[in-house]
mmCIF file of C-alpha atoms in Angstrom:
data_model
loop_
_atom_site.group_PDB
_atom_site.id
_atom_site.type_symbol
_atom_site.label_atom_id
_atom_site.label_comp_id
_atom_site.label_asym_id
_atom_site.label_seq_id
_atom_site.Cartn_x
_atom_site.Cartn_y
_atom_site.Cartn_z
ATOM 1 C CA UNK A 1345 108.535 27.475 63.498
ATOM 2 C CA UNK A 1346 110.129 30.723 64.702
ATOM 3 C CA UNK A 1347 108.511 33.623 67.060
ATOM 4 C CA UNK A 1348 110.298 36.995 68.545
ATOM 5 C CA UNK A 1349 110.022 36.393 72.510
ATOM 6 C CA UNK A 1350 110.824 40.468 73.522
ATOM 7 C CA UNK A 1351 113.363 41.179 76.716
ATOM 8 C CA UNK A 1352 114.191 44.275 77.106
ATOM 9 C CA UNK A 1353 114.861 46.596 74.961
ATOM 10 C CA UNK A 1354 115.764 43.277 72.119
ATOM 11 C CA UNK A 1355 113.961 40.318 70.102
ATOM 12 C CA UNK A 1356 115.310 37.217 71.056
ATOM 13 C CA UNK A 1357 113.955 34.757 68.475
ATOM 14 C CA UNK A 1358 113.374 30.842 69.209
ATOM 15 C CA UNK A 1359 113.298 28.122 67.154
ATOM 16 C CA UNK A 1360 109.819 25.819 67.734
ATOM 17 C CA UNK A 1361 108.594 22.599 66.870
ATOM 18 C CA UNK A 1362 105.397 22.394 64.745
ATOM 19 C CA UNK A 1363 103.517 21.061 68.077
ATOM 20 C CA UNK A 1364 104.336 24.172 70.445
ATOM 21 C CA UNK A 1365 101.188 26.225 71.106
ATOM 22 C CA UNK A 1366 101.729 29.998 70.815
ATOM 23 C CA UNK A 1367 98.672 32.568 71.630
ATOM 24 C CA UNK A 1368 99.187 35.929 72.008
ATOM 25 C CA UNK A 1369 96.261 38.727 71.515
ATOM 26 C CA UNK A 1370 95.044 39.892 68.828
ATOM 27 C CA UNK A 1371 96.528 43.145 66.407
ATOM 28 C CA UNK A 1372 94.195 46.667 66.726
ATOM 29 C CA UNK A 1373 91.625 45.728 62.822
ATOM 30 C CA UNK A 1374 91.452 49.739 62.181
ATOM 31 C CA UNK A 1375 94.447 51.932 64.022
ATOM 32 C CA UNK A 1376 92.282 54.136 65.962
ATOM 33 C CA UNK A 1377 92.604 58.078 64.914
ATOM 34 C CA UNK A 1378 93.512 59.105 69.070
ATOM 35 C CA UNK A 1379 92.445 63.257 69.202
ATOM 36 C CA UNK A 1380 89.291 61.905 66.078
ATOM 37 C CA UNK A 1381 87.384 59.523 69.041
ATOM 38 C CA UNK A 1382 88.452 61.788 71.971
ATOM 39 C CA UNK A 1383 85.860 64.942 69.980
ATOM 40 C CA UNK A 1384 83.727 61.898 68.058
ATOM 41 C CA UNK A 1385 82.969 61.073 72.145
ATOM 42 C CA UNK A 1386 82.409 64.552 73.615
ATOM 43 C CA UNK A 1387 80.926 65.680 70.662
ATOM 44 C CA UNK A 1388 78.512 62.756 69.105
ATOM 45 C CA UNK A 1389 77.910 61.465 72.644
ATOM 46 C CA UNK A 1390 75.267 61.657 74.877
ATOM 47 C CA UNK A 1391 77.091 61.130 77.576
ATOM 48 C CA UNK A 1392 80.249 63.440 76.494
ATOM 49 C CA UNK A 1393 77.695 65.771 75.464
ATOM 50 C CA UNK A 1394 77.289 65.870 79.664
ATOM 51 C CA UNK A 1395 80.708 66.347 79.520
ATOM 52 C CA UNK A 1396 82.101 68.913 77.480
ATOM 53 C CA UNK A 1397 79.153 70.994 79.108
ATOM 54 C CA UNK A 1398 80.322 70.951 82.323
ATOM 55 C CA UNK A 1399 83.997 71.490 80.968
ATOM 56 C CA UNK A 1400 82.795 75.047 79.463
ATOM 57 C CA UNK A 1401 81.599 75.563 83.101
ATOM 58 C CA UNK A 1402 84.555 75.770 85.186
ATOM 59 C CA UNK A 1403 87.366 78.014 85.019
ATOM 60 C CA UNK A 1404 89.409 75.678 87.267
ATOM 61 C CA UNK A 1405 91.090 71.950 86.134
ATOM 62 C CA UNK A 1406 92.810 69.178 87.941
ATOM 63 C CA UNK A 1407 93.754 66.095 86.421
ATOM 64 C CA UNK A 1408 95.613 63.503 87.107
ATOM 65 C CA UNK A 1409 97.669 61.501 84.794
ATOM 66 C CA UNK A 1410 99.142 57.815 85.604
ATOM 67 C CA UNK A 1411 101.612 57.025 82.721
ATOM 68 C CA UNK A 1412 102.914 54.313 84.604
ATOM 69 C CA UNK A 1413 102.363 50.858 82.690
ATOM 70 C CA UNK A 1414 104.666 52.903 79.950
ATOM 71 C CA UNK A 1415 101.269 53.537 77.677
ATOM 72 C CA UNK A 1416 103.074 56.657 75.254
ATOM 73 C CA UNK A 1417 99.338 56.386 74.368
ATOM 74 C CA UNK A 1418 98.201 58.387 78.079
ATOM 75 C CA UNK A 1419 100.453 61.362 77.089
ATOM 76 C CA UNK A 1420 99.368 61.589 73.921
ATOM 77 C CA UNK A 1421 95.853 61.777 75.458
ATOM 78 C CA UNK A 1422 96.389 63.928 77.932
ATOM 79 C CA UNK A 1423 97.911 66.344 75.063
ATOM 80 C CA UNK A 1424 94.524 66.881 73.298
ATOM 81 C CA UNK A 1425 92.523 67.102 75.730
ATOM 82 C CA UNK A 1426 94.531 70.189 76.834
ATOM 83 C CA UNK A 1427 93.420 70.837 73.510
ATOM 84 C CA UNK A 1428 90.471 70.454 73.621
ATOM 85 C CA UNK A 1429 89.826 72.404 76.813
ATOM 86 C CA UNK A 1430 92.207 75.358 75.281
ATOM 87 C CA UNK A 1431 89.867 75.616 71.946
ATOM 88 C CA UNK A 1432 86.597 75.136 73.108
ATOM 89 C CA UNK A 1433 86.092 75.616 77.377
ATOM 90 C CA UNK A 1434 86.151 78.809 79.279
ATOM 91 C CA UNK A 1435 88.433 76.532 81.496
ATOM 92 C CA UNK A 1436 91.662 79.037 82.955
ATOM 93 C CA UNK A 1437 93.533 76.760 84.373
ATOM 94 C CA UNK A 1438 95.391 73.149 84.720
ATOM 95 C CA UNK A 1439 96.662 71.395 87.401
ATOM 96 C CA UNK A 1440 97.649 67.632 86.159
ATOM 97 C CA UNK A 1441 99.329 65.240 89.208
ATOM 98 C CA UNK A 1442 101.295 62.750 88.246
ATOM 99 C CA UNK A 1443 104.195 60.679 90.296
ATOM 100 C CA UNK A 1444 105.450 59.994 87.127
ATOM 101 C CA UNK A 1445 105.670 64.508 86.198
ATOM 102 C CA UNK A 1446 109.405 64.073 85.984
ATOM 103 C CA UNK A 1447 109.010 62.106 82.539
ATOM 104 C CA UNK A 1448 105.625 63.897 81.399
ATOM 105 C CA UNK A 1449 105.723 65.936 78.401
ATOM 106 C CA UNK A 1450 102.677 67.925 77.905
ATOM 107 C CA UNK A 1451 104.322 70.173 75.442
ATOM 108 C CA UNK A 1452 101.006 72.015 74.747
ATOM 109 C CA UNK A 1453 101.180 75.244 73.178
ATOM 110 C CA UNK A 1454 97.411 76.573 74.675
ATOM 111 C CA UNK A 1455 96.528 80.765 74.904
ATOM 112 C CA UNK A 1456 93.777 80.881 77.313
ATOM 113 C CA UNK A 1457 94.728 78.574 79.649
ATOM 114 C CA UNK A 1458 97.118 78.443 82.372
ATOM 115 C CA UNK A 1459 98.754 74.167 82.829
ATOM 116 C CA UNK A 1460 101.175 73.591 86.293
ATOM 117 C CA UNK A 1461 102.339 70.317 85.782
ATOM 118 C CA UNK A 1462 103.674 68.926 89.916
ATOM 119 C CA UNK A 1463 104.679 66.101 91.571
ATOM 120 C CA UNK A 1464 102.107 63.772 93.827
ATOM 121 C CA UNK A 1465 104.204 62.310 95.309
ATOM 122 C CA UNK A 1466 104.705 64.924 98.401
ATOM 123 C CA UNK A 1467 101.907 64.501 101.638
ATOM 124 C CA UNK A 1468 102.445 67.707 102.175
ATOM 125 C CA UNK A 1469 99.917 68.992 101.582
ATOM 126 C CA UNK A 1470 96.564 66.607 101.302
ATOM 127 C CA UNK A 1471 93.934 66.678 103.523
ATOM 128 C CA UNK A 1472 91.553 64.004 104.824
ATOM 129 C CA UNK A 1473 88.049 64.058 102.848
ATOM 130 C CA UNK A 1474 86.917 60.552 104.654
ATOM 131 C CA UNK A 1475 86.997 56.869 105.621
ATOM 132 C CA UNK A 1476 85.534 54.486 102.581
ATOM 133 C CA UNK A 1477 82.784 52.055 103.807
ATOM 134 C CA UNK A 1478 84.154 49.257 103.078
ATOM 135 C CA UNK A 1479 87.233 48.916 104.326
ATOM 136 C CA UNK A 1480 87.321 52.075 107.036
ATOM 137 C CA UNK A 1481 90.426 53.519 104.944
ATOM 138 C CA UNK A 1482 90.985 57.184 105.366
ATOM 139 C CA UNK A 1483 91.248 58.371 102.038
ATOM 140 C CA UNK A 1484 93.522 61.837 102.073
ATOM 141 C CA UNK A 1485 93.373 64.196 99.174
ATOM 142 C CA UNK A 1486 95.601 66.607 97.126
ATOM 143 C CA UNK A 1487 94.619 69.737 99.349
ATOM 144 C CA UNK A 1488 94.619 71.756 94.657
ATOM 145 C CA UNK A 1489 92.919 68.310 93.591
ATOM 146 C CA UNK A 1490 90.009 68.556 95.611
ATOM 147 C CA UNK A 1491 89.857 72.697 95.229
ATOM 148 C CA UNK A 1492 89.291 72.637 91.618
ATOM 149 C CA UNK A 1493 85.676 72.766 89.533
ATOM 150 C CA UNK A 1494 86.312 68.582 87.867
ATOM 151 C CA UNK A 1495 88.652 66.147 88.210
ATOM 152 C CA UNK A 1496 89.639 64.207 85.688
ATOM 153 C CA UNK A 1497 91.691 61.044 85.955
ATOM 154 C CA UNK A 1498 93.505 59.596 82.522
ATOM 155 C CA UNK A 1499 95.523 56.369 82.341
ATOM 156 C CA UNK A 1500 95.534 52.866 81.272
ATOM 157 C CA UNK A 1501 93.821 49.463 81.003
ATOM 158 C CA UNK A 1502 95.729 46.189 81.112
ATOM 159 C CA UNK A 1503 95.188 42.981 82.606
ATOM 160 C CA UNK A 1504 97.248 43.268 86.325
ATOM 161 C CA UNK A 1505 96.333 39.885 88.947
ATOM 162 C CA UNK A 1506 95.836 41.951 91.966
ATOM 163 C CA UNK A 1507 93.498 45.442 90.905
ATOM 164 C CA UNK A 1508 91.536 43.244 88.082
ATOM 165 C CA UNK A 1509 92.875 45.591 85.714
ATOM 166 C CA UNK A 1510 94.525 49.217 85.819
ATOM 167 C CA UNK A 1511 93.760 52.335 85.148
ATOM 168 C CA UNK A 1512 90.149 53.951 86.320
ATOM 169 C CA UNK A 1513 89.847 54.346 89.226
ATOM 170 C CA UNK A 1514 93.110 52.915 91.141
ATOM 171 C CA UNK A 1515 94.536 54.688 89.133
ATOM 172 C CA UNK A 1516 93.400 57.516 89.693
ATOM 173 C CA UNK A 1517 93.778 57.160 93.938
ATOM 174 C CA UNK A 1518 97.732 56.802 92.719
ATOM 175 C CA UNK A 1519 97.986 60.157 91.994
ATOM 176 C CA UNK A 1520 95.156 62.075 93.860
ATOM 177 C CA UNK A 1521 96.465 60.746 97.764
ATOM 178 C CA UNK A 1522 98.382 60.376 100.466
ATOM 179 C CA UNK A 1523 100.923 57.239 100.515
ATOM 180 C CA UNK A 1524 99.299 56.007 103.715
ATOM 181 C CA UNK A 1525 96.029 55.677 101.855
ATOM 182 C CA UNK A 1526 97.574 54.452 98.622
ATOM 183 C CA UNK A 1527 99.742 51.766 101.040
ATOM 184 C CA UNK A 1528 96.009 50.530 102.559
ATOM 185 C CA UNK A 1529 93.943 50.010 99.853
ATOM 186 C CA UNK A 1530 96.845 47.490 97.696
ATOM 187 C CA UNK A 1531 96.619 46.090 101.287
ATOM 188 C CA UNK A 1532 94.382 44.883 100.243
ATOM 189 C CA UNK A 1533 95.734 43.017 97.356
ATOM 190 C CA UNK A 1534 97.834 41.645 100.288
ATOM 191 C CA UNK A 1535 94.317 40.840 102.077
ATOM 192 C CA UNK A 1536 91.457 40.180 100.817
ATOM 193 C CA UNK A 1537 93.111 38.504 97.343
ATOM 194 C CA UNK A 1538 90.655 36.177 96.203
ATOM 195 C CA UNK A 1539 92.108 35.208 92.419
ATOM 196 C CA UNK A 1540 93.376 37.043 90.322
ATOM 197 C CA UNK A 1541 92.653 39.082 87.870
ATOM 198 C CA UNK A 1542 89.033 39.398 89.809
ATOM 199 C CA UNK A 1543 86.547 41.733 88.669
ATOM 200 C CA UNK A 1544 84.977 42.146 92.103
ATOM 201 C CA UNK A 1545 88.808 42.516 94.291
ATOM 202 C CA UNK A 1546 88.226 44.059 96.953
ATOM 203 C CA UNK A 1547 90.925 46.764 96.241
ATOM 204 C CA UNK A 1548 88.964 48.088 93.061
ATOM 205 C CA UNK A 1549 86.240 48.186 95.310
ATOM 206 C CA UNK A 1550 87.500 50.623 98.087
ATOM 207 C CA UNK A 1551 90.332 52.277 94.748
ATOM 208 C CA UNK A 1552 85.446 52.751 93.393
ATOM 209 C CA UNK A 1553 84.709 54.529 97.849
ATOM 210 C CA UNK A 1554 87.864 56.876 97.573
ATOM 211 C CA UNK A 1555 87.694 58.300 94.815
ATOM 212 C CA UNK A 1556 84.273 59.326 95.206
ATOM 213 C CA UNK A 1557 84.282 60.362 98.402
ATOM 214 C CA UNK A 1558 87.648 62.558 96.653
ATOM 215 C CA UNK A 1559 84.778 64.607 93.920
ATOM 216 C CA UNK A 1560 86.693 62.445 90.677
ATOM 217 C CA UNK A 1561 84.655 63.328 87.943
ATOM 218 C CA UNK A 1562 86.018 61.420 84.673
ATOM 219 C CA UNK A 1563 87.402 59.381 83.830
ATOM 220 C CA UNK A 1564 89.725 59.346 80.526
ATOM 221 C CA UNK A 1565 91.270 55.725 80.045
ATOM 222 C CA UNK A 1566 92.696 54.239 76.483
ATOM 223 C CA UNK A 1567 93.100 50.766 75.739
ATOM 224 C CA UNK A 1568 96.137 49.491 74.172
ATOM 225 C CA UNK A 1569 97.391 46.487 72.036
ATOM 226 C CA UNK A 1570 101.146 44.521 72.672
ATOM 227 C CA UNK A 1571 101.988 47.008 70.157
ATOM 228 C CA UNK A 1572 100.495 49.963 72.252
ATOM 229 C CA UNK A 1573 98.099 50.773 69.683
ATOM 230 C CA UNK A 1574 95.308 51.871 70.475
ATOM 231 C CA UNK A 1575 91.960 49.419 70.615
ATOM 232 C CA UNK A 1576 89.588 51.868 72.487
ATOM 233 C CA UNK A 1577 89.057 55.227 74.276
ATOM 234 C CA UNK A 1578 86.820 54.669 76.968
ATOM 235 C CA UNK A 1579 85.582 57.873 78.349
ATOM 236 C CA UNK A 1580 82.361 57.863 81.393
ATOM 237 C CA UNK A 1581 81.793 58.637 85.690
ATOM 238 C CA UNK A 1582 83.754 56.559 87.158
ATOM 239 C CA UNK A 1583 82.766 53.409 88.155
ATOM 240 C CA UNK A 1584 80.504 53.462 84.726
ATOM 241 C CA UNK A 1585 84.089 53.114 83.585
ATOM 242 C CA UNK A 1586 86.137 50.768 85.337
ATOM 243 C CA UNK A 1587 83.467 48.149 84.284
ATOM 244 C CA UNK A 1588 83.654 49.492 80.802
ATOM 245 C CA UNK A 1589 87.832 49.582 80.434
ATOM 246 C CA UNK A 1590 87.908 46.452 82.307
ATOM 247 C CA UNK A 1591 86.232 44.394 79.778
ATOM 248 C CA UNK A 1592 87.448 45.568 76.821
ATOM 249 C CA UNK A 1593 90.831 44.842 78.284
ATOM 250 C CA UNK A 1594 90.494 41.228 78.857
ATOM 251 C CA UNK A 1595 88.436 40.972 75.972
ATOM 252 C CA UNK A 1596 91.656 42.667 73.756
ATOM 253 C CA UNK A 1597 93.714 40.138 76.234
ATOM 254 C CA UNK A 1598 91.524 36.829 76.068
ATOM 255 C CA UNK A 1599 92.757 33.905 74.630
ATOM 256 C CA UNK A 1600 91.790 30.207 74.247
ATOM 257 C CA UNK A 1601 93.820 27.617 74.526
ATOM 258 C CA UNK A 1602 93.617 24.039 73.643
ATOM 259 C CA UNK A 1603 94.817 23.132 77.090
ATOM 260 C CA UNK A 1604 96.976 23.548 79.864
ATOM 261 C CA UNK A 1605 100.191 23.077 79.936
ATOM 262 C CA UNK A 1606 103.570 21.573 81.098
ATOM 263 C CA UNK A 1607 105.961 23.913 80.528
ATOM 264 C CA UNK A 1608 105.133 28.298 79.251
ATOM 265 C CA UNK A 1609 107.185 30.377 78.027
ATOM 266 C CA UNK A 1610 105.958 33.909 78.831
ATOM 267 C CA UNK A 1611 107.458 36.821 78.212
ATOM 268 C CA UNK A 1612 106.843 40.131 80.562
ATOM 269 C CA UNK A 1613 106.783 41.949 77.209
ATOM 270 C CA UNK A 1614 110.572 43.803 77.394
ATOM 271 C CA UNK A 1615 111.384 47.322 78.622
ATOM 272 C CA UNK A 1616 109.239 49.594 80.295
ATOM 273 C CA UNK A 1617 107.166 45.669 82.002
ATOM 274 C CA UNK A 1618 110.036 43.393 82.131
ATOM 275 C CA UNK A 1619 111.986 46.559 84.352
ATOM 276 C CA UNK A 1620 111.605 44.489 87.556
ATOM 277 C CA UNK A 1621 110.505 41.552 88.644
ATOM 278 C CA UNK A 1622 107.882 43.004 90.555
ATOM 279 C CA UNK A 1623 106.599 45.085 88.147
ATOM 280 C CA UNK A 1624 106.854 40.798 85.796
ATOM 281 C CA UNK A 1625 104.692 39.450 88.160
ATOM 282 C CA UNK A 1626 101.151 39.834 85.909
ATOM 283 C CA UNK A 1627 103.630 37.142 83.350
ATOM 284 C CA UNK A 1628 104.731 34.906 86.061
ATOM 285 C CA UNK A 1629 100.386 34.620 87.013
ATOM 286 C CA UNK A 1630 99.319 33.578 83.114
ATOM 287 C CA UNK A 1631 102.149 31.340 83.199
ATOM 288 C CA UNK A 1632 100.791 29.922 85.746
ATOM 289 C CA UNK A 1633 97.015 30.113 84.142
ATOM 290 C CA UNK A 1634 98.576 28.290 81.640
ATOM 291 C CA UNK A 1635 99.841 25.724 82.906
ATOM 292 C CA UNK A 1636 98.777 22.068 85.237
ATOM 293 C CA UNK A 1637 99.834 21.952 88.798
ATOM 294 C CA UNK A 1638 103.053 20.364 89.151
ATOM 295 C CA UNK A 1639 104.285 22.864 85.893
ATOM 296 C CA UNK A 1640 106.375 24.643 84.677
ATOM 297 C CA UNK A 1641 106.813 27.771 84.108
ATOM 298 C CA UNK A 1642 109.737 29.919 82.214
ATOM 299 C CA UNK A 1643 110.294 33.853 82.615
ATOM 300 C CA UNK A 1644 111.673 35.487 80.241
ATOM 301 C CA UNK A 1645 112.471 38.571 81.958
ATOM 302 C CA UNK A 1646 115.187 41.091 82.333
ATOM 303 C CA UNK A 1647 115.171 42.468 85.184
ATOM 304 C CA UNK A 1648 118.199 45.454 84.884
ATOM 305 C CA UNK A 1649 116.452 47.085 87.715
ATOM 306 C CA UNK A 1650 116.842 44.033 89.555
ATOM 307 C CA UNK A 1651 114.553 42.307 92.009
ATOM 308 C CA UNK A 1652 111.862 45.611 93.092
ATOM 309 C CA UNK A 1653 110.271 47.222 95.736
ATOM 310 C CA UNK A 1654 111.644 46.439 99.067
ATOM 311 C CA UNK A 1655 108.624 45.212 100.888
ATOM 312 C CA UNK A 1656 108.270 42.891 96.798
ATOM 313 C CA UNK A 1657 112.110 41.595 98.333
ATOM 314 C CA UNK A 1658 111.606 40.895 101.641
ATOM 315 C CA UNK A 1659 108.307 39.077 100.812
ATOM 316 C CA UNK A 1660 110.039 36.846 98.391
ATOM 317 C CA UNK A 1661 114.036 36.894 100.330
ATOM 318 C CA UNK A 1662 112.698 36.643 104.237
ATOM 319 C CA UNK A 1663 109.669 34.568 104.100
ATOM 320 C CA UNK A 1664 108.736 31.170 103.927
ATOM 321 C CA UNK A 1665 104.723 30.459 102.417
ATOM 322 C CA UNK A 1666 101.538 32.737 101.047
ATOM 323 C CA UNK A 1667 100.891 32.060 105.192
ATOM 324 C CA UNK A 1668 104.166 33.792 105.694
ATOM 325 C CA UNK A 1669 104.070 36.631 103.538
ATOM 326 C CA UNK A 1670 100.264 37.288 104.239
ATOM 327 C CA UNK A 1671 101.008 37.319 108.312
ATOM 328 C CA UNK A 1672 104.025 39.747 107.509
ATOM 329 C CA UNK A 1673 101.642 42.640 106.536
ATOM 330 C CA UNK A 1674 98.908 42.265 108.817
ATOM 331 C CA UNK A 1675 101.829 43.337 111.233
ATOM 332 C CA UNK A 1676 103.661 46.459 108.967
ATOM 333 C CA UNK A 1677 102.087 46.477 105.884
ATOM 334 C CA UNK A 1678 105.703 47.241 102.572
ATOM 335 C CA UNK A 1679 104.161 48.433 99.708
ATOM 336 C CA UNK A 1680 104.669 45.428 96.857
ATOM 337 C CA UNK A 1681 104.181 42.979 99.388
ATOM 338 C CA UNK A 1682 100.470 42.619 97.916
ATOM 339 C CA UNK A 1683 102.811 40.851 94.885
ATOM 340 C CA UNK A 1684 104.544 38.384 96.652
ATOM 341 C CA UNK A 1685 101.653 36.548 98.628
ATOM 342 C CA UNK A 1686 101.134 35.920 94.284
ATOM 343 C CA UNK A 1687 105.255 35.170 93.808
ATOM 344 C CA UNK A 1688 104.434 32.848 96.857
ATOM 345 C CA UNK A 1689 101.143 31.216 95.345
ATOM 346 C CA UNK A 1690 102.452 30.355 92.152
ATOM 347 C CA UNK A 1691 105.726 29.061 94.041
ATOM 348 C CA UNK A 1692 104.443 26.541 95.466
ATOM 349 C CA UNK A 1693 102.750 25.440 92.570
ATOM 350 C CA UNK A 1694 105.529 25.705 89.806
ATOM 351 C CA UNK A 1695 108.141 25.035 88.782
ATOM 352 C CA UNK A 1696 110.259 28.712 88.453
ATOM 353 C CA UNK A 1697 113.173 29.405 85.090
ATOM 354 C CA UNK A 1698 114.145 32.882 85.066
ATOM 355 C CA UNK A 1699 115.260 33.750 81.946
ATOM 356 C CA UNK A 1700 116.918 37.611 83.593
ATOM 357 C CA UNK A 1701 119.978 39.572 83.972
ATOM 358 C CA UNK A 1702 120.008 38.900 87.534
ATOM 359 C CA UNK A 1703 122.710 36.981 89.378
ATOM 360 C CA UNK A 1704 121.865 32.981 89.522
ATOM 361 C CA UNK A 1705 123.050 34.084 93.523
ATOM 362 C CA UNK A 1706 119.717 35.868 94.170
ATOM 363 C CA UNK A 1707 117.628 34.190 91.161
ATOM 364 C CA UNK A 1708 118.331 30.760 93.477
ATOM 365 C CA UNK A 1709 117.652 32.604 97.083
ATOM 366 C CA UNK A 1710 114.865 33.132 95.224
ATOM 367 C CA UNK A 1711 113.762 29.722 95.106
ATOM 368 C CA UNK A 1712 114.068 29.874 91.112
ATOM 369 C CA UNK A 1713 116.541 28.139 88.570
ATOM 370 C CA UNK A 1714 118.026 30.080 86.060
ATOM 371 C CA UNK A 1715 118.827 29.923 82.708
ATOM 372 C CA UNK A 1716 120.731 33.459 79.920
ATOM 373 C CA UNK A 1717 118.244 32.534 77.396
ATOM 374 C CA UNK A 1718 114.910 32.002 76.882
ATOM 375 C CA UNK A 1719 116.117 29.042 74.335
ATOM 376 C CA UNK A 1720 118.025 27.381 77.439
ATOM 377 C CA UNK A 1721 115.151 28.264 79.704
ATOM 378 C CA UNK A 1722 113.527 25.971 77.615
ATOM 379 C CA UNK A 1723 115.532 23.236 78.013
ATOM 380 C CA UNK A 1724 115.848 23.915 81.690
ATOM 381 C CA UNK A 1725 111.939 23.188 81.830
ATOM 382 C CA UNK A 1726 111.691 20.173 79.689
ATOM 383 C CA UNK A 1727 114.545 18.920 81.617
ATOM 384 C CA UNK A 1728 112.265 19.096 84.759
ATOM 385 C CA UNK A 1729 108.555 17.470 83.277
ATOM 386 C CA UNK A 1730 108.567 14.070 82.548
ATOM 387 C CA UNK A 1731 104.954 13.435 81.179
ATOM 388 C CA UNK A 1732 104.531 14.599 77.945
ATOM 389 C CA UNK A 1733 106.632 18.517 77.541
ATOM 390 C CA UNK A 1734 103.904 19.742 76.154
ATOM 391 C CA UNK A 1735 104.217 23.592 75.826
ATOM 392 C CA UNK A 1736 103.388 26.158 75.180
ATOM 393 C CA UNK A 1737 104.593 30.252 74.310
ATOM 394 C CA UNK A 1738 102.976 33.396 75.248
ATOM 395 C CA UNK A 1739 105.464 36.051 73.490
ATOM 396 C CA UNK A 1740 103.701 38.725 75.655
ATOM 397 C CA UNK A 1741 102.259 37.628 78.778
ATOM 398 C CA UNK A 1742 101.526 41.099 79.878
ATOM 399 C CA UNK A 1743 98.473 41.476 77.657
ATOM 400 C CA UNK A 1744 97.162 38.289 77.262
ATOM 401 C CA UNK A 1745 94.510 36.544 79.267
ATOM 402 C CA UNK A 1746 95.277 32.457 78.020
ATOM 403 C CA UNK A 1747 91.609 31.119 79.124
ATOM 404 C CA UNK A 1748 92.262 26.862 79.604
ATOM 405 C CA UNK A 1749 89.168 24.524 79.050
#
């Protein structure tokens, strides 16, 4: 049996025995037309007609766009929405906010709408609108966003071990709020973490309350399969769309497995998902969920850009345990410490074999065993296991959630 394993920009073929269990989320059965689905939702559904009516009265519109998960469907959705606004509403100006504005393609031939694209990374143009009720997070929001007539957020939904899923309110928050607000929200993933992929995570609760204070009106989220094909389009009020997006994403990603394995070989999904160890964390947690206590996770992630943000690097190199990371973050939180906590949770009960482009000295410094290919990584893992060596292979860990009995 031959299985293709994504690694960076390449795919590595592995020869596996028939006894090896391979689990992967299903492909989309029918490829959906994004523009047609958007039009159907806006013109045929009752809630869609409510959105259309509101858009028709607006003169200015702010759109927060999160492309951080690397889905090309998000840019396509934005362009289709801009065309719809241009031809079907009286809107005069659209301000697009994105932390990744430099790489965002919004080339659209609009006749009556002025489109302005700018980065949301600056804290110079923000206004404090209040504090969240549950966790007292100070919420500072971009002024151009606040003073627009209608507020929309566009993103992509996939499983995330700390947020539950990406997209929804959390994605919107990263595009429209100050650095302090984003970090205070993210810190909850360190101090109030319960379980991976939780629907009721503190981060999600706080993000929902934050965007409510910010006046976010509507969320447009794509749900894609592991090949990037559109599974569904979720449109609605922020909290409703977040719940539906969570359910659709997990419905697409969850795959049953016969039993937890001794060894899980998991790919982070290739570029752009495996650009750093930090961005590959979801796959590492998937390997953790798929294995027994004391098992081995073989993580296949190129890590071409290194380990990740400084907080994550500090947490996995300068701390000695999950508890140590929490203590460090409570004193002074840095971006990525929430993920460092999860890394230590995996490392404390699983051996980690890392197939990456990182120097061997760095892999050993963070407590991982070095391997230069998936096949070598699997052999290394088998040498560490003295039991029956039951193996599961998960080619697209970032889009797959194994469900063991």
